[in-house]
């Protein structure tokens, strides 16, 4: 069996999500190759070659792949699939954009956001906002799979795969990259942070969210939020953790003023240690928390910060 893993990167640095996707691929068995598609990806290729268990690194260096647009990625991946039994990619925004297109062109179903691998054609994935886990088996000849990387450990870097460059995708394409607006922060990236401090509706206002941010800065943590806090305008929506936000699995997750609706739990329940602070002792968040404090956050959080 041969498996193609699509790398997550920013054209300069290989993201940890790639290592975790390789771990999922290894659980399926067979040979693993990594596809690095982008522009100016020489350094990324070298980093990918170090991942343990990887046979080959395939690179396509072309301007249309700078932001991995769906049309270009389809033109690269679909022809390659004649040599592979499965293609895996991290379950992130970039790969969610083109993987369904790849599946459609191959005339197979896509299996999304897997959290476990039973065998080469059988996977575990969350349903009902993570309230239940479904074991699904594919009858298709080719597997198109996105991986919830928070559920897998990162592969090591003891490998020495060879690398080769493939032909450019053929155009012209109907879409092109125009631009993007990125929020900048000195804090760790939310999906990669080892500690996340999140605030919810209970924080009360955008001004009060400074309490959450001060605690996060003291811990060197990323800042997250529930959908209720985002919808109320306390913070930008790139802070949102949950079913319609980002999935995180840090070493420590602190939920402050968050009731714990199932949609929020779906994005953070894989965290190693969960701490909840809420004045409502009946809040659902306490059912998943390893440590719970029934207290007024406006008193408890400053005391915690002072103690730290």
PDB file of C-alpha atoms in Angstrom, residues 136-260:
ATOM      1  CA  UNK A 136     -16.610   4.050   9.299  1.00  0.00           C
ATOM      2  CA  UNK A 137     -15.326   1.652   6.642  1.00  0.00           C
ATOM      3  CA  UNK A 138     -14.736   2.655   3.054  1.00  0.00           C
ATOM      4  CA  UNK A 139     -15.444   0.383   0.109  1.00  0.00           C
ATOM      5  CA  UNK A 140     -13.689   2.703  -2.353  1.00  0.00           C
ATOM      6  CA  UNK A 141     -10.480   1.766  -4.130  1.00  0.00           C
ATOM      7  CA  UNK A 142      -8.861   5.067  -3.134  1.00  0.00           C
ATOM      8  CA  UNK A 143      -9.076   6.747   0.283  1.00  0.00           C
ATOM      9  CA  UNK A 144      -9.356  10.542   0.605  1.00  0.00           C
ATOM     10  CA  UNK A 145      -8.965  11.399   4.285  1.00  0.00           C
ATOM     11  CA  UNK A 146      -8.551  14.530   6.406  1.00  0.00           C
ATOM     12  CA  UNK A 147      -6.943  14.074   9.820  1.00  0.00           C
ATOM     13  CA  UNK A 148      -7.860  15.865  13.041  1.00  0.00           C
ATOM     14  CA  UNK A 149      -4.242  16.280  14.042  1.00  0.00           C
ATOM     15  CA  UNK A 150      -5.003  17.041  17.699  1.00  0.00           C
ATOM     16  CA  UNK A 151      -5.806  13.322  18.106  1.00  0.00           C
ATOM     17  CA  UNK A 152      -2.377  12.065  16.988  1.00  0.00           C
ATOM     18  CA  UNK A 153       1.175  12.361  18.286  1.00  0.00           C
ATOM     19  CA  UNK A 154       3.807  13.934  16.070  1.00  0.00           C
ATOM     20  CA  UNK A 155       6.133  11.629  14.149  1.00  0.00           C
ATOM     21  CA  UNK A 156       9.811  11.893  15.007  1.00  0.00           C
ATOM     22  CA  UNK A 157      12.567  13.393  12.843  1.00  0.00           C
ATOM     23  CA  UNK A 158      14.956  10.503  12.387  1.00  0.00           C
ATOM     24  CA  UNK A 159      14.261  10.002   8.688  1.00  0.00           C
ATOM     25  CA  UNK A 160      16.337  10.722   5.594  1.00  0.00           C
ATOM     26  CA  UNK A 161      13.910  10.513   2.668  1.00  0.00           C
ATOM     27  CA  UNK A 162      15.009  11.357  -0.850  1.00  0.00           C
ATOM     28  CA  UNK A 163      13.399  14.275  -2.649  1.00  0.00           C
ATOM     29  CA  UNK A 164      12.382  14.969  -6.212  1.00  0.00           C
ATOM     30  CA  UNK A 165      10.613  17.806  -8.015  1.00  0.00           C
ATOM     31  CA  UNK A 166       7.546  17.127 -10.153  1.00  0.00           C
ATOM     32  CA  UNK A 167       6.185  18.963 -13.185  1.00  0.00           C
ATOM     33  CA  UNK A 168       4.227  22.191 -12.703  1.00  0.00           C
ATOM     34  CA  UNK A 169       0.414  22.037 -12.732  1.00  0.00           C
ATOM     35  CA  UNK A 170      -1.088  22.920 -16.094  1.00  0.00           C
ATOM     36  CA  UNK A 171      -3.261  26.035 -16.323  1.00  0.00           C
ATOM     37  CA  UNK A 172      -4.789  28.417 -16.980  1.00  0.00           C
ATOM     38  CA  UNK A 173      -6.825  28.464 -13.762  1.00  0.00           C
ATOM     39  CA  UNK A 174     -10.053  30.344 -13.163  1.00  0.00           C
ATOM     40  CA  UNK A 175      -9.094  31.582  -9.694  1.00  0.00           C
ATOM     41  CA  UNK A 176      -6.046  33.373  -8.364  1.00  0.00           C
ATOM     42  CA  UNK A 177      -4.742  34.473  -4.983  1.00  0.00           C
ATOM     43  CA  UNK A 178      -5.505  38.153  -4.388  1.00  0.00           C
ATOM     44  CA  UNK A 179      -4.565  38.802  -0.773  1.00  0.00           C
ATOM     45  CA  UNK A 180      -5.298  38.135   2.873  1.00  0.00           C
ATOM     46  CA  UNK A 181      -5.523  40.008   6.146  1.00  0.00           C
ATOM     47  CA  UNK A 182      -3.710  38.290   8.980  1.00  0.00           C
ATOM     48  CA  UNK A 183      -3.998  39.116  12.670  1.00  0.00           C
ATOM     49  CA  UNK A 184      -0.587  39.356  14.304  1.00  0.00           C
ATOM     50  CA  UNK A 185       0.176  38.407  17.886  1.00  0.00           C
ATOM     51  CA  UNK A 186       3.203  37.797  20.075  1.00  0.00           C
ATOM     52  CA  UNK A 187       1.331  34.931  21.714  1.00  0.00           C
ATOM     53  CA  UNK A 188       1.622  31.328  20.465  1.00  0.00           C
ATOM     54  CA  UNK A 189      -0.579  30.182  17.595  1.00  0.00           C
ATOM     55  CA  UNK A 190      -3.869  28.917  19.016  1.00  0.00           C
ATOM     56  CA  UNK A 191      -3.870  25.488  17.377  1.00  0.00           C
ATOM     57  CA  UNK A 192      -0.209  24.807  18.248  1.00  0.00           C
ATOM     58  CA  UNK A 193      -0.004  26.266  21.777  1.00  0.00           C
ATOM     59  CA  UNK A 194       0.778  24.017  24.742  1.00  0.00           C
ATOM     60  CA  UNK A 195      -1.382  26.186  27.013  1.00  0.00           C
ATOM     61  CA  UNK A 196      -4.661  27.850  26.028  1.00  0.00           C
ATOM     62  CA  UNK A 197      -6.655  30.248  28.220  1.00  0.00           C
ATOM     63  CA  UNK A 198     -10.201  30.753  26.925  1.00  0.00           C
ATOM     64  CA  UNK A 199     -12.916  33.155  28.007  1.00  0.00           C
ATOM     65  CA  UNK A 200     -16.664  32.914  27.505  1.00  0.00           C
ATOM     66  CA  UNK A 201     -19.833  34.928  27.830  1.00  0.00           C
ATOM     67  CA  UNK A 202     -19.220  35.167  31.579  1.00  0.00           C
ATOM     68  CA  UNK A 203     -16.315  37.557  31.003  1.00  0.00           C
ATOM     69  CA  UNK A 204     -18.954  40.179  30.273  1.00  0.00           C
ATOM     70  CA  UNK A 205     -17.298  42.594  27.827  1.00  0.00           C
ATOM     71  CA  UNK A 206     -14.398  43.221  25.488  1.00  0.00           C
ATOM     72  CA  UNK A 207     -12.759  45.394  28.151  1.00  0.00           C
ATOM     73  CA  UNK A 208     -13.030  42.641  30.749  1.00  0.00           C
ATOM     74  CA  UNK A 209     -11.292  40.221  28.374  1.00  0.00           C
ATOM     75  CA  UNK A 210      -8.053  41.896  29.440  1.00  0.00           C
ATOM     76  CA  UNK A 211      -8.264  39.660  32.535  1.00  0.00           C
ATOM     77  CA  UNK A 212      -8.017  36.583  30.308  1.00  0.00           C
ATOM     78  CA  UNK A 213      -5.188  38.070  28.249  1.00  0.00           C
ATOM     79  CA  UNK A 214      -3.129  39.010  31.327  1.00  0.00           C
ATOM     80  CA  UNK A 215      -3.374  35.463  32.663  1.00  0.00           C
ATOM     81  CA  UNK A 216      -2.435  34.060  29.243  1.00  0.00           C
ATOM     82  CA  UNK A 217       0.599  36.337  29.020  1.00  0.00           C
ATOM     83  CA  UNK A 218       1.711  35.231  32.493  1.00  0.00           C
ATOM     84  CA  UNK A 219       1.507  31.585  31.374  1.00  0.00           C
ATOM     85  CA  UNK A 220       2.933  32.141  27.889  1.00  0.00           C
ATOM     86  CA  UNK A 221      -0.362  30.838  26.551  1.00  0.00           C
ATOM     87  CA  UNK A 222      -2.582  31.395  23.538  1.00  0.00           C
ATOM     88  CA  UNK A 223      -5.953  33.098  24.025  1.00  0.00           C
ATOM     89  CA  UNK A 224      -9.176  31.385  22.971  1.00  0.00           C
ATOM     90  CA  UNK A 225     -12.869  32.091  23.312  1.00  0.00           C
ATOM     91  CA  UNK A 226     -16.267  30.461  23.101  1.00  0.00           C
ATOM     92  CA  UNK A 227     -18.628  31.268  20.249  1.00  0.00           C
ATOM     93  CA  UNK A 228     -20.811  33.241  22.654  1.00  0.00           C
ATOM     94  CA  UNK A 229     -17.878  35.556  23.445  1.00  0.00           C
ATOM     95  CA  UNK A 230     -17.062  35.967  19.745  1.00  0.00           C
ATOM     96  CA  UNK A 231     -20.693  36.620  18.771  1.00  0.00           C
ATOM     97  CA  UNK A 232     -20.937  39.211  21.549  1.00  0.00           C
ATOM     98  CA  UNK A 233     -17.974  41.049  20.016  1.00  0.00           C
ATOM     99  CA  UNK A 234     -15.584  40.559  22.918  1.00  0.00           C
ATOM    100  CA  UNK A 235     -12.823  39.164  20.671  1.00  0.00           C
ATOM    101  CA  UNK A 236     -12.195  38.467  16.939  1.00  0.00           C
ATOM    102  CA  UNK A 237     -13.549  35.194  15.543  1.00  0.00           C
ATOM    103  CA  UNK A 238     -10.047  33.785  14.982  1.00  0.00           C
ATOM    104  CA  UNK A 239     -10.023  33.243  18.781  1.00  0.00           C
ATOM    105  CA  UNK A 240     -12.997  30.883  18.572  1.00  0.00           C
ATOM    106  CA  UNK A 241     -12.589  27.324  19.827  1.00  0.00           C
ATOM    107  CA  UNK A 242     -15.294  24.794  19.030  1.00  0.00           C
ATOM    108  CA  UNK A 243     -17.227  22.986  16.353  1.00  0.00           C
ATOM    109  CA  UNK A 244     -17.392  26.048  14.095  1.00  0.00           C
ATOM    110  CA  UNK A 245     -14.035  27.392  15.294  1.00  0.00           C
ATOM    111  CA  UNK A 246     -10.654  25.809  15.876  1.00  0.00           C
ATOM    112  CA  UNK A 247      -9.914  22.407  17.388  1.00  0.00           C
ATOM    113  CA  UNK A 248      -7.170  22.508  20.015  1.00  0.00           C
ATOM    114  CA  UNK A 249      -5.522  19.870  22.206  1.00  0.00           C
ATOM    115  CA  UNK A 250      -2.994  21.642  24.432  1.00  0.00           C
ATOM    116  CA  UNK A 251      -1.293  20.263  27.520  1.00  0.00           C
ATOM    117  CA  UNK A 252      -3.437  22.660  29.593  1.00  0.00           C
ATOM    118  CA  UNK A 253      -6.781  24.219  28.651  1.00  0.00           C
ATOM    119  CA  UNK A 254      -8.331  26.800  30.958  1.00  0.00           C
ATOM    120  CA  UNK A 255     -12.029  27.550  30.396  1.00  0.00           C
ATOM    121  CA  UNK A 256     -12.991  30.718  32.232  1.00  0.00           C
ATOM    122  CA  UNK A 257     -16.599  31.895  32.270  1.00  0.00           C
ATOM    123  CA  UNK A 258     -17.484  29.214  29.699  1.00  0.00           C
ATOM    124  CA  UNK A 259     -20.615  27.137  30.335  1.00  0.00           C
ATOM    125  CA  UNK A 260     -19.444  24.261  28.130  1.00  0.00           C
TER     126      UNK A 260
END
